[in-house]
DNA sequence: GACAATAAGTTCATGAATTGAACAAATCAA
DNA sequence: TTGATTTGTTCAATTCATGAACTTATTGTC
């Protein structure tokens, strides 16, 4: 276990990138003397290492960064079958991949992970020794200790202590997290929102997820439900949703909904790109669908901005393009529905991610727990 | 200035009420030995005092509580003319009231405060000595140091460093805050949400304000704009709003909007009660207005729940009743627009407040800064 | 090329916050 | 009255961080 100063240092470096001891001391409000000792410890632990030397006036400064090989993590996504499994280093780089069959039985899942681990680590003894945690991403609600799944419709779970079951079977520290929250953590730790303190990540895929960072920390909500924007009512008296309400964002703007609407209009549509192509050829139905979906997502994002004033909104998507009609309408709707004085003040960025998102997000949960430790509440 | 352990202790007591040294030590993760010293210091500072003695098995425990007369604060609301001004103790009790004329000139405001202070403190020399801060509530955006008003339409301000101007003129530590955020802080410090970590306060009055507490701390948003729900679009293509958009919550559900709608229908309406009375007599127009307003507010609150999963929503209102048609429809709409599985999970409480809300909120900002200190970012 | 100027990072005695262990104090229960 | 129990205090020991002096490694200048 690391001291709180050590954790603070790791967090600062993780947010700002490589820094010299002197800069670190200043930005943490500690003396150079203290920093000297803290960095020495972390370097000898193998977590930190010296990188570039910066020459200026006076003695050159040596930048310190997280040692990519300081620790390794396994991330598993329980969102697909077979379940993807990745081995990640401290920078979020993926070293190896595996898959394992998906099960709904937590004991079997633990068993399958225990079986798949050696394959993932095959001929990597040095890495195996530094394996510091397993992260699991799943669809559902997770308790604040990231140990137990409170509720998952997809997996049919209620109060399943998955983390401890896996820990018992594998002997490795394990943490679980909601899929969208895991993606947000991986963006904060490894991605493009490292230095942001307040932001929301919207994950756009078959479903729509969202997670908030507040004050540099993941805000999970009082019941772990913060960010569940998919079921906010966006169209009064809209289409019925499988959740029981009507007009949920999920019924209009998720990739699943878009595909279904396209199919209902007799359009062959396997991806957003297909529909965008149709729209650019002037197909009225395609244009209508994209317009409706984009407006809905934009309105939800506008609400997010009005309610929470995040410093940035990052939309991650597996689907190809976000610069077509859908993306444009989405941005316009977002701008049009925030207080005009503040329109454009909140950057909305889109970022294409690959099929490893969920598993990488899962790994980042383990990395986060290693780096920062459990939340001090 | 207090040490961080002293502040932590004050925060714990402020959240939980009177506690014994042993319980305090346990809940803060410190040793009894450390607690002995910390409490001794705070008692001799006059901030803490021993209250009830609890008898059980073993040596009785002595509960410690904030000393109500440990410090006093002045709160001023710049929302009305004349501006109300209160003197508050450590418990939020109002010791004295005054008013002062409202001005838009920060120098004149500081002057007026400096003049009004002696009147507020007249013949209370002991209190004057312990006056520990001035808080100001205003409509607009405030920077994160609670020192400068970034923007206020009502006052016509842009980047006005009001706090330092007042501090200079009066010699007393001064902090400013947005009106809705100040009310939320006073509820957290003095009111009914003391022990809640995550909650939102919706202040319902001529306008609608809102503020969020996340992890026990006020979340101000990246530009200080968190909680500005009044201008989220709630009715697609609704009535034009003075902000430039259409269908803002403010155009349908604020007391001002309700009164205007009633007037437009030829109804004599000076308060919510008037309209509720008409509605209960079967007046169709009154029923329509209350229904529309209640649905809108309920939908906004449902969004709040879906987006942020707060542990509680507290609606403060000056207007008389929230148990009539308006309140009922509001609650129904809120329930109907959250994920059905979670309907009813988030308590929505309403609380009538008196005309001192804003000034008391302002005082609580000063108290908060004394108690907890500035946020460590 | 020597030497000042400059800035990074280390060392070490000092001080502050906290702890563990022993102890004193104040009660209830038998 | 004695023992059990729990609160709260005292004090030497420990940990964490500091300030000041020092070492190290450069650039810039004469």
PDB file of N, CA, C and O in Angstrom, chain A residues 141 151 153 198 212 214 219 221-228 231-233 243 245 300 303-304 306-311 336-342, chain B residues 141 151 153 198 212 214 219 221-228 231-233 243 245 300 303-304 306-311 336-342:
ATOM      1  N   UNK A 141     -25.271  -2.015 -12.229  1.00  0.00           N
ATOM      2  CA  UNK A 141     -24.899  -1.136 -11.130  1.00  0.00           C
ATOM      3  C   UNK A 141     -23.918  -1.850 -10.212  1.00  0.00           C
ATOM      4  O   UNK A 141     -24.084  -3.030  -9.915  1.00  0.00           O
ATOM      5  N   UNK A 151     -26.872  -4.840  -9.249  1.00  0.00           N
ATOM      6  CA  UNK A 151     -27.993  -5.181 -10.119  1.00  0.00           C
ATOM      7  C   UNK A 151     -27.538  -5.149 -11.566  1.00  0.00           C
ATOM      8  O   UNK A 151     -26.883  -4.202 -11.991  1.00  0.00           O
ATOM      9  N   UNK A 153     -29.326  -6.237 -15.318  1.00  0.00           N
ATOM     10  CA  UNK A 153     -30.394  -6.874 -16.099  1.00  0.00           C
ATOM     11  C   UNK A 153     -29.781  -7.849 -17.093  1.00  0.00           C
ATOM     12  O   UNK A 153     -30.227  -8.982 -17.227  1.00  0.00           O
ATOM     13  N   UNK A 198     -13.196  18.167 -14.366  1.00  0.00           N
ATOM     14  CA  UNK A 198     -14.640  17.974 -14.454  1.00  0.00           C
ATOM     15  C   UNK A 198     -15.021  17.695 -15.910  1.00  0.00           C
ATOM     16  O   UNK A 198     -14.853  18.568 -16.753  1.00  0.00           O
ATOM     17  N   UNK A 212     -19.498  10.645 -15.141  1.00  0.00           N
ATOM     18  CA  UNK A 212     -19.015  11.986 -14.799  1.00  0.00           C
ATOM     19  C   UNK A 212     -17.745  11.926 -13.957  1.00  0.00           C
ATOM     20  O   UNK A 212     -17.668  11.128 -13.024  1.00  0.00           O
ATOM     21  N   UNK A 214     -15.870  14.487 -11.400  1.00  0.00           N
ATOM     22  CA  UNK A 214     -16.083  15.730 -10.658  1.00  0.00           C
ATOM     23  C   UNK A 214     -14.882  15.930  -9.735  1.00  0.00           C
ATOM     24  O   UNK A 214     -14.554  15.045  -8.944  1.00  0.00           O
ATOM     25  N   UNK A 219     -17.469  10.327 -10.247  1.00  0.00           N
ATOM     26  CA  UNK A 219     -18.651  10.452  -9.393  1.00  0.00           C
ATOM     27  C   UNK A 219     -19.612   9.324  -9.742  1.00  0.00           C
ATOM     28  O   UNK A 219     -20.142   9.276 -10.838  1.00  0.00           O
ATOM     29  N   UNK A 221     -22.444   8.480  -8.139  1.00  0.00           N
ATOM     30  CA  UNK A 221     -23.845   8.666  -7.787  1.00  0.00           C
ATOM     31  C   UNK A 221     -24.144   7.993  -6.470  1.00  0.00           C
ATOM     32  O   UNK A 221     -23.371   7.163  -5.996  1.00  0.00           O
ATOM     33  N   UNK A 222     -25.272   8.343  -5.902  1.00  0.00           N
ATOM     34  CA  UNK A 222     -25.551   7.839  -4.563  1.00  0.00           C
ATOM     35  C   UNK A 222     -25.855   6.344  -4.551  1.00  0.00           C
ATOM     36  O   UNK A 222     -25.592   5.658  -3.583  1.00  0.00           O
ATOM     37  N   UNK A 223     -26.405   5.841  -5.670  1.00  0.00           N
ATOM     38  CA  UNK A 223     -26.636   4.402  -5.766  1.00  0.00           C
ATOM     39  C   UNK A 223     -25.828   3.814  -6.919  1.00  0.00           C
ATOM     40  O   UNK A 223     -26.167   2.766  -7.451  1.00  0.00           O
ATOM     41  N   UNK A 224     -24.778   4.516  -7.320  1.00  0.00           N
ATOM     42  CA  UNK A 224     -23.984   4.041  -8.450  1.00  0.00           C
ATOM     43  C   UNK A 224     -24.651   4.309  -9.785  1.00  0.00           C
ATOM     44  O   UNK A 224     -24.227   3.804 -10.814  1.00  0.00           O
ATOM     45  N   UNK A 225     -25.694   5.132  -9.783  1.00  0.00           N
ATOM     46  CA  UNK A 225     -26.456   5.333 -11.010  1.00  0.00           C
ATOM     47  C   UNK A 225     -26.201   6.641 -11.740  1.00  0.00           C
ATOM     48  O   UNK A 225     -26.921   6.968 -12.679  1.00  0.00           O
ATOM     49  N   UNK A 226     -25.175   7.391 -11.323  1.00  0.00           N
ATOM     50  CA  UNK A 226     -24.891   8.647 -12.015  1.00  0.00           C
ATOM     51  C   UNK A 226     -24.519   8.364 -13.467  1.00  0.00           C
ATOM     52  O   UNK A 226     -23.788   7.421 -13.744  1.00  0.00           O
ATOM     53  N   UNK A 227     -25.047   9.158 -14.367  1.00  0.00           N
ATOM     54  CA  UNK A 227     -24.689   9.013 -15.764  1.00  0.00           C
ATOM     55  C   UNK A 227     -25.621   8.132 -16.575  1.00  0.00           C
ATOM     56  O   UNK A 227     -25.391   7.920 -17.761  1.00  0.00           O
ATOM     57  N   UNK A 228     -26.673   7.648 -15.956  1.00  0.00           N
ATOM     58  CA  UNK A 228     -27.586   6.776 -16.704  1.00  0.00           C
ATOM     59  C   UNK A 228     -28.503   7.606 -17.598  1.00  0.00           C
ATOM     60  O   UNK A 228     -29.721   7.652 -17.413  1.00  0.00           O
ATOM     61  N   UNK A 231     -31.901   6.512 -20.228  1.00  0.00           N
ATOM     62  CA  UNK A 231     -33.339   6.458 -19.946  1.00  0.00           C
ATOM     63  C   UNK A 231     -33.885   7.766 -19.409  1.00  0.00           C
ATOM     64  O   UNK A 231     -34.809   7.785 -18.607  1.00  0.00           O
ATOM     65  N   UNK A 232     -33.298   8.880 -19.867  1.00  0.00           N
ATOM     66  CA  UNK A 232     -33.967  10.144 -19.575  1.00  0.00           C
ATOM     67  C   UNK A 232     -34.957  10.403 -20.706  1.00  0.00           C
ATOM     68  O   UNK A 232     -34.727  10.037 -21.864  1.00  0.00           O
ATOM     69  N   UNK A 233     -36.087  10.966 -20.351  1.00  0.00           N
ATOM     70  CA  UNK A 233     -37.155  11.187 -21.333  1.00  0.00           C
ATOM     71  C   UNK A 233     -36.770  12.343 -22.237  1.00  0.00           C
ATOM     72  O   UNK A 233     -36.568  13.464 -21.775  1.00  0.00           O
ATOM     73  N   UNK A 243     -37.550  -0.269 -20.984  1.00  0.00           N
ATOM     74  CA  UNK A 243     -37.503   0.000 -19.549  1.00  0.00           C
ATOM     75  C   UNK A 243     -38.908   0.229 -18.988  1.00  0.00           C
ATOM     76  O   UNK A 243     -39.087   0.245 -17.769  1.00  0.00           O
ATOM     77  N   UNK A 245     -40.832   2.989 -19.828  1.00  0.00           N
ATOM     78  CA  UNK A 245     -41.257   4.371 -20.086  1.00  0.00           C
ATOM     79  C   UNK A 245     -41.411   4.576 -21.582  1.00  0.00           C
ATOM     80  O   UNK A 245     -41.346   3.650 -22.377  1.00  0.00           O
ATOM     81  N   UNK A 300     -29.895  15.839 -25.003  1.00  0.00           N
ATOM     82  CA  UNK A 300     -29.432  15.219 -23.754  1.00  0.00           C
ATOM     83  C   UNK A 300     -28.106  15.823 -23.328  1.00  0.00           C
ATOM     84  O   UNK A 300     -27.874  16.095 -22.142  1.00  0.00           O
ATOM     85  N   UNK A 303     -28.650  19.190 -21.847  1.00  0.00           N
ATOM     86  CA  UNK A 303     -29.092  19.067 -20.458  1.00  0.00           C
ATOM     87  C   UNK A 303     -27.893  18.823 -19.542  1.00  0.00           C
ATOM     88  O   UNK A 303     -27.764  19.421 -18.476  1.00  0.00           O
ATOM     89  N   UNK A 304     -27.025  17.930 -19.989  1.00  0.00           N
ATOM     90  CA  UNK A 304     -25.822  17.605 -19.218  1.00  0.00           C
ATOM     91  C   UNK A 304     -25.030  18.876 -18.937  1.00  0.00           C
ATOM     92  O   UNK A 304     -24.556  19.107 -17.819  1.00  0.00           O
ATOM     93  N   UNK A 306     -26.132  22.045 -19.032  1.00  0.00           N
ATOM     94  CA  UNK A 306     -26.877  22.967 -18.164  1.00  0.00           C
ATOM     95  C   UNK A 306     -26.864  22.498 -16.717  1.00  0.00           C
ATOM     96  O   UNK A 306     -26.711  23.286 -15.795  1.00  0.00           O
ATOM     97  N   UNK A 307     -27.012  21.203 -16.537  1.00  0.00           N
ATOM     98  CA  UNK A 307     -27.124  20.674 -15.173  1.00  0.00           C
ATOM     99  C   UNK A 307     -25.780  20.664 -14.458  1.00  0.00           C
ATOM    100  O   UNK A 307     -25.700  20.968 -13.282  1.00  0.00           O
ATOM    101  N   UNK A 308     -24.729  20.281 -15.178  1.00  0.00           N
ATOM    102  CA  UNK A 308     -23.466  19.978 -14.489  1.00  0.00           C
ATOM    103  C   UNK A 308     -22.289  20.845 -14.882  1.00  0.00           C
ATOM    104  O   UNK A 308     -21.227  20.728 -14.272  1.00  0.00           O
ATOM    105  N   UNK A 309     -22.438  21.648 -15.901  1.00  0.00           N
ATOM    106  CA  UNK A 309     -21.340  22.512 -16.336  1.00  0.00           C
ATOM    107  C   UNK A 309     -19.999  21.774 -16.364  1.00  0.00           C
ATOM    108  O   UNK A 309     -19.041  22.194 -15.701  1.00  0.00           O
ATOM    109  N   UNK A 310     -19.900  20.671 -17.111  1.00  0.00           N
ATOM    110  CA  UNK A 310     -18.616  19.978 -17.175  1.00  0.00           C
ATOM    111  C   UNK A 310     -17.626  20.793 -18.015  1.00  0.00           C
ATOM    112  O   UNK A 310     -18.035  21.628 -18.824  1.00  0.00           O
ATOM    113  N   UNK A 311     -16.342  20.557 -17.805  1.00  0.00           N
ATOM    114  CA  UNK A 311     -15.337  21.281 -18.583  1.00  0.00           C
ATOM    115  C   UNK A 311     -15.239  20.761 -20.001  1.00  0.00           C
ATOM    116  O   UNK A 311     -14.737  21.442 -20.895  1.00  0.00           O
ATOM    117  N   UNK A 336     -27.900  24.615 -29.433  1.00  0.00           N
ATOM    118  CA  UNK A 336     -29.159  25.359 -29.448  1.00  0.00           C
ATOM    119  C   UNK A 336     -29.922  25.247 -28.141  1.00  0.00           C
ATOM    120  O   UNK A 336     -30.793  26.068 -27.855  1.00  0.00           O
ATOM    121  N   UNK A 337     -29.582  24.255 -27.343  1.00  0.00           N
ATOM    122  CA  UNK A 337     -30.358  24.030 -26.123  1.00  0.00           C
ATOM    123  C   UNK A 337     -29.611  24.329 -24.830  1.00  0.00           C
ATOM    124  O   UNK A 337     -30.033  23.912 -23.760  1.00  0.00           O
ATOM    125  N   UNK A 338     -28.489  25.017 -24.945  1.00  0.00           N
ATOM    126  CA  UNK A 338     -27.870  25.530 -23.729  1.00  0.00           C
ATOM    127  C   UNK A 338     -28.074  27.038 -23.705  1.00  0.00           C
ATOM    128  O   UNK A 338     -28.340  27.659 -24.736  1.00  0.00           O
ATOM    129  N   UNK A 339     -27.965  27.594 -22.512  1.00  0.00           N
ATOM    130  CA  UNK A 339     -28.098  29.032 -22.334  1.00  0.00           C
ATOM    131  C   UNK A 339     -27.238  29.725 -23.400  1.00  0.00           C
ATOM    132  O   UNK A 339     -26.036  29.504 -23.461  1.00  0.00           O
ATOM    133  N   UNK A 340     -27.857  30.539 -24.278  1.00  0.00           N
ATOM    134  CA  UNK A 340     -27.118  31.076 -25.429  1.00  0.00           C
ATOM    135  C   UNK A 340     -25.782  31.710 -25.041  1.00  0.00           C
ATOM    136  O   UNK A 340     -24.795  31.555 -25.745  1.00  0.00           O
ATOM    137  N   UNK A 341     -25.753  32.365 -23.894  1.00  0.00           N
ATOM    138  CA  UNK A 341     -24.512  33.024 -23.499  1.00  0.00           C
ATOM    139  C   UNK A 341     -23.381  32.010 -23.341  1.00  0.00           C
ATOM    140  O   UNK A 341     -22.213  32.327 -23.481  1.00  0.00           O
ATOM    141  N   UNK A 342     -23.741  30.768 -23.039  1.00  0.00           N
ATOM    142  CA  UNK A 342     -22.712  29.767 -22.778  1.00  0.00           C
ATOM    143  C   UNK A 342     -22.532  28.771 -23.899  1.00  0.00           C
ATOM    144  O   UNK A 342     -21.716  27.857 -23.794  1.00  0.00           O
TER     145      UNK A 342
ATOM    146  N   UNK B 141     -22.760  34.348 -11.742  1.00  0.00           N
ATOM    147  CA  UNK B 141     -21.690  33.349 -11.670  1.00  0.00           C
ATOM    148  C   UNK B 141     -20.528  33.900 -10.851  1.00  0.00           C
ATOM    149  O   UNK B 141     -20.165  35.069 -10.977  1.00  0.00           O
ATOM    150  N   UNK B 151     -19.887  37.109 -13.684  1.00  0.00           N
ATOM    151  CA  UNK B 151     -20.929  37.623 -14.578  1.00  0.00           C
ATOM    152  C   UNK B 151     -22.252  37.656 -13.841  1.00  0.00           C
ATOM    153  O   UNK B 151     -22.633  36.685 -13.200  1.00  0.00           O
ATOM    154  N   UNK B 153     -26.159  39.181 -14.761  1.00  0.00           N
ATOM    155  CA  UNK B 153     -27.065  39.976 -15.587  1.00  0.00           C
ATOM    156  C   UNK B 153     -27.834  40.958 -14.708  1.00  0.00           C
ATOM    157  O   UNK B 153     -27.944  42.148 -15.027  1.00  0.00           O
ATOM    158  N   UNK B 198     -24.364  13.336  -1.150  1.00  0.00           N
ATOM    159  CA  UNK B 198     -24.722  13.674  -2.526  1.00  0.00           C
ATOM    160  C   UNK B 198     -26.182  14.090  -2.581  1.00  0.00           C
ATOM    161  O   UNK B 198     -27.060  13.274  -2.315  1.00  0.00           O
ATOM    162  N   UNK B 212     -25.655  21.444  -6.561  1.00  0.00           N
ATOM    163  CA  UNK B 212     -25.350  20.051  -6.266  1.00  0.00           C
ATOM    164  C   UNK B 212     -24.274  19.922  -5.197  1.00  0.00           C
ATOM    165  O   UNK B 212     -23.273  20.635  -5.239  1.00  0.00           O
ATOM    166  N   UNK B 214     -21.665  17.019  -4.092  1.00  0.00           N
ATOM    167  CA  UNK B 214     -21.087  15.754  -4.548  1.00  0.00           C
ATOM    168  C   UNK B 214     -19.967  15.377  -3.577  1.00  0.00           C
ATOM    169  O   UNK B 214     -19.047  16.164  -3.355  1.00  0.00           O
ATOM    170  N   UNK B 219     -20.452  21.214  -5.538  1.00  0.00           N
ATOM    171  CA  UNK B 219     -19.856  21.135  -6.875  1.00  0.00           C
ATOM    172  C   UNK B 219     -20.278  22.369  -7.663  1.00  0.00           C
ATOM    173  O   UNK B 219     -21.444  22.553  -7.959  1.00  0.00           O
ATOM    174  N   UNK B 221     -19.186  23.353 -10.682  1.00  0.00           N
ATOM    175  CA  UNK B 221     -19.127  23.264 -12.132  1.00  0.00           C
ATOM    176  C   UNK B 221     -17.837  23.870 -12.640  1.00  0.00           C
ATOM    177  O   UNK B 221     -17.157  24.598 -11.929  1.00  0.00           O
ATOM    178  N   UNK B 222     -17.538  23.553 -13.894  1.00  0.00           N
ATOM    179  CA  UNK B 222     -16.241  23.989 -14.396  1.00  0.00           C
ATOM    180  C   UNK B 222     -16.155  25.497 -14.582  1.00  0.00           C
ATOM    181  O   UNK B 222     -15.087  26.086 -14.484  1.00  0.00           O
ATOM    182  N   UNK B 223     -17.307  26.137 -14.860  1.00  0.00           N
ATOM    183  CA  UNK B 223     -17.328  27.594 -14.960  1.00  0.00           C
ATOM    184  C   UNK B 223     -18.235  28.187 -13.886  1.00  0.00           C
ATOM    185  O   UNK B 223     -18.741  29.292 -14.040  1.00  0.00           O
ATOM    186  N   UNK B 224     -18.471  27.437 -12.831  1.00  0.00           N
ATOM    187  CA  UNK B 224     -19.368  27.914 -11.783  1.00  0.00           C
ATOM    188  C   UNK B 224     -20.833  27.806 -12.177  1.00  0.00           C
ATOM    189  O   UNK B 224     -21.705  28.335 -11.505  1.00  0.00           O
ATOM    190  N   UNK B 225     -21.113  27.092 -13.263  1.00  0.00           N
ATOM    191  CA  UNK B 225     -22.476  27.078 -13.788  1.00  0.00           C
ATOM    192  C   UNK B 225     -23.254  25.808 -13.491  1.00  0.00           C
ATOM    193  O   UNK B 225     -24.344  25.610 -14.033  1.00  0.00           O
ATOM    194  N   UNK B 226     -22.721  24.933 -12.624  1.00  0.00           N
ATOM    195  CA  UNK B 226     -23.463  23.714 -12.312  1.00  0.00           C
ATOM    196  C   UNK B 226     -24.777  24.067 -11.637  1.00  0.00           C
ATOM    197  O   UNK B 226     -24.817  24.953 -10.782  1.00  0.00           O
ATOM    198  N   UNK B 227     -25.834  23.394 -12.018  1.00  0.00           N
ATOM    199  CA  UNK B 227     -27.123  23.604 -11.379  1.00  0.00           C
ATOM    200  C   UNK B 227     -28.014  24.630 -12.058  1.00  0.00           C
ATOM    201  O   UNK B 227     -29.101  24.914 -11.570  1.00  0.00           O
ATOM    202  N   UNK B 228     -27.572  25.162 -13.175  1.00  0.00           N
ATOM    203  CA  UNK B 228     -28.401  26.171 -13.852  1.00  0.00           C
ATOM    204  C   UNK B 228     -29.523  25.493 -14.629  1.00  0.00           C
ATOM    205  O   UNK B 228     -29.587  25.561 -15.861  1.00  0.00           O
ATOM    206  N   UNK B 231     -32.640  27.092 -17.312  1.00  0.00           N
ATOM    207  CA  UNK B 231     -32.637  27.266 -18.771  1.00  0.00           C
ATOM    208  C   UNK B 231     -32.339  25.977 -19.517  1.00  0.00           C
ATOM    209  O   UNK B 231     -31.734  25.991 -20.588  1.00  0.00           O
ATOM    210  N   UNK B 232     -32.775  24.866 -18.957  1.00  0.00           N
ATOM    211  CA  UNK B 232     -32.739  23.648 -19.771  1.00  0.00           C
ATOM    212  C   UNK B 232     -34.064  23.584 -20.518  1.00  0.00           C
ATOM    213  O   UNK B 232     -35.104  24.005 -20.027  1.00  0.00           O
ATOM    214  N   UNK B 233     -33.999  23.093 -21.743  1.00  0.00           N
ATOM    215  CA  UNK B 233     -35.188  23.059 -22.605  1.00  0.00           C
ATOM    216  C   UNK B 233     -36.105  21.944 -22.136  1.00  0.00           C
ATOM    217  O   UNK B 233     -35.719  20.782 -22.129  1.00  0.00           O
ATOM    218  N   UNK B 243     -33.845  34.446 -22.173  1.00  0.00           N
ATOM    219  CA  UNK B 243     -32.448  34.061 -22.433  1.00  0.00           C
ATOM    220  C   UNK B 243     -32.192  33.917 -23.930  1.00  0.00           C
ATOM    221  O   UNK B 243     -31.048  33.828 -24.358  1.00  0.00           O
ATOM    222  N   UNK B 245     -33.644  31.437 -25.857  1.00  0.00           N
ATOM    223  CA  UNK B 245     -34.100  30.131 -26.325  1.00  0.00           C
ATOM    224  C   UNK B 245     -35.619  30.047 -26.189  1.00  0.00           C
ATOM    225  O   UNK B 245     -36.285  31.020 -25.874  1.00  0.00           O
ATOM    226  N   UNK B 300     -37.802  18.030 -15.136  1.00  0.00           N
ATOM    227  CA  UNK B 300     -36.431  18.507 -14.886  1.00  0.00           C
ATOM    228  C   UNK B 300     -35.803  17.740 -13.724  1.00  0.00           C
ATOM    229  O   UNK B 300     -34.628  17.355 -13.770  1.00  0.00           O
ATOM    230  N   UNK B 303     -34.787  14.338 -14.814  1.00  0.00           N
ATOM    231  CA  UNK B 303     -33.502  14.395 -15.521  1.00  0.00           C
ATOM    232  C   UNK B 303     -32.356  14.443 -14.513  1.00  0.00           C
ATOM    233  O   UNK B 303     -31.345  13.756 -14.647  1.00  0.00           O
ATOM    234  N   UNK B 304     -32.536  15.288 -13.511  1.00  0.00           N
ATOM    235  CA  UNK B 304     -31.523  15.437 -12.470  1.00  0.00           C
ATOM    236  C   UNK B 304     -31.208  14.077 -11.844  1.00  0.00           C
ATOM    237  O   UNK B 304     -30.041  13.714 -11.637  1.00  0.00           O
ATOM    238  N   UNK B 306     -31.824  11.044 -13.147  1.00  0.00           N
ATOM    239  CA  UNK B 306     -31.217  10.143 -14.115  1.00  0.00           C
ATOM    240  C   UNK B 306     -29.760  10.487 -14.357  1.00  0.00           C
ATOM    241  O   UNK B 306     -28.904   9.612 -14.482  1.00  0.00           O
ATOM    242  N   UNK B 307     -29.477  11.774 -14.431  1.00  0.00           N
ATOM    243  CA  UNK B 307     -28.117  12.205 -14.780  1.00  0.00           C
ATOM    244  C   UNK B 307     -27.162  12.030 -13.612  1.00  0.00           C
ATOM    245  O   UNK B 307     -26.024  11.624 -13.796  1.00  0.00           O
ATOM    246  N   UNK B 308     -27.624  12.373 -12.410  1.00  0.00           N
ATOM    247  CA  UNK B 308     -26.679  12.511 -11.298  1.00  0.00           C
ATOM    248  C   UNK B 308     -26.905  11.561 -10.131  1.00  0.00           C
ATOM    249  O   UNK B 308     -26.081  11.524  -9.224  1.00  0.00           O
ATOM    250  N   UNK B 309     -28.012  10.863 -10.124  1.00  0.00           N
ATOM    251  CA  UNK B 309     -28.306   9.937  -9.031  1.00  0.00           C
ATOM    252  C   UNK B 309     -27.998  10.537  -7.661  1.00  0.00           C
ATOM    253  O   UNK B 309     -27.215   9.985  -6.885  1.00  0.00           O
ATOM    254  N   UNK B 310     -28.593  11.677  -7.339  1.00  0.00           N
ATOM    255  CA  UNK B 310     -28.344  12.249  -6.013  1.00  0.00           C
ATOM    256  C   UNK B 310     -29.051  11.411  -4.955  1.00  0.00           C
ATOM    257  O   UNK B 310     -29.994  10.684  -5.258  1.00  0.00           O
ATOM    258  N   UNK B 311     -28.564  11.511  -3.728  1.00  0.00           N
ATOM    259  CA  UNK B 311     -29.196  10.759  -2.653  1.00  0.00           C
ATOM    260  C   UNK B 311     -30.502  11.378  -2.211  1.00  0.00           C
ATOM    261  O   UNK B 311     -31.330  10.734  -1.575  1.00  0.00           O
ATOM    262  N   UNK B 336     -42.550   9.461 -12.970  1.00  0.00           N
ATOM    263  CA  UNK B 336     -42.886   8.845 -14.259  1.00  0.00           C
ATOM    264  C   UNK B 336     -41.741   8.927 -15.250  1.00  0.00           C
ATOM    265  O   UNK B 336     -41.714   8.175 -16.230  1.00  0.00           O
ATOM    266  N   UNK B 337     -40.801   9.824 -15.008  1.00  0.00           N
ATOM    267  CA  UNK B 337     -39.743  10.027 -15.997  1.00  0.00           C
ATOM    268  C   UNK B 337     -38.371   9.557 -15.552  1.00  0.00           C
ATOM    269  O   UNK B 337     -37.368   9.928 -16.159  1.00  0.00           O
ATOM    270  N   UNK B 338     -38.330   8.779 -14.489  1.00  0.00           N
ATOM    271  CA  UNK B 338     -37.066   8.115 -14.179  1.00  0.00           C
ATOM    272  C   UNK B 338     -37.222   6.640 -14.490  1.00  0.00           C
ATOM    273  O   UNK B 338     -38.342   6.135 -14.592  1.00  0.00           O
ATOM    274  N   UNK B 339     -36.102   5.984 -14.665  1.00  0.00           N
ATOM    275  CA  UNK B 339     -36.088   4.556 -14.934  1.00  0.00           C
ATOM    276  C   UNK B 339     -37.021   3.873 -13.938  1.00  0.00           C
ATOM    277  O   UNK B 339     -36.829   3.976 -12.724  1.00  0.00           O
ATOM    278  N   UNK B 340     -38.079   3.182 -14.420  1.00  0.00           N
ATOM    279  CA  UNK B 340     -39.101   2.674 -13.515  1.00  0.00           C
ATOM    280  C   UNK B 340     -38.528   1.893 -12.337  1.00  0.00           C
ATOM    281  O   UNK B 340     -39.006   1.999 -11.216  1.00  0.00           O
ATOM    282  N   UNK B 341     -37.465   1.141 -12.578  1.00  0.00           N
ATOM    283  CA  UNK B 341     -36.898   0.338 -11.510  1.00  0.00           C
ATOM    284  C   UNK B 341     -36.432   1.226 -10.350  1.00  0.00           C
ATOM    285  O   UNK B 341     -36.387   0.808  -9.206  1.00  0.00           O
ATOM    286  N   UNK B 342     -36.067   2.476 -10.684  1.00  0.00           N
ATOM    287  CA  UNK B 342     -35.528   3.349  -9.659  1.00  0.00           C
ATOM    288  C   UNK B 342     -36.489   4.412  -9.179  1.00  0.00           C
ATOM    289  O   UNK B 342     -36.139   5.242  -8.346  1.00  0.00           O
TER     290      UNK B 342
END
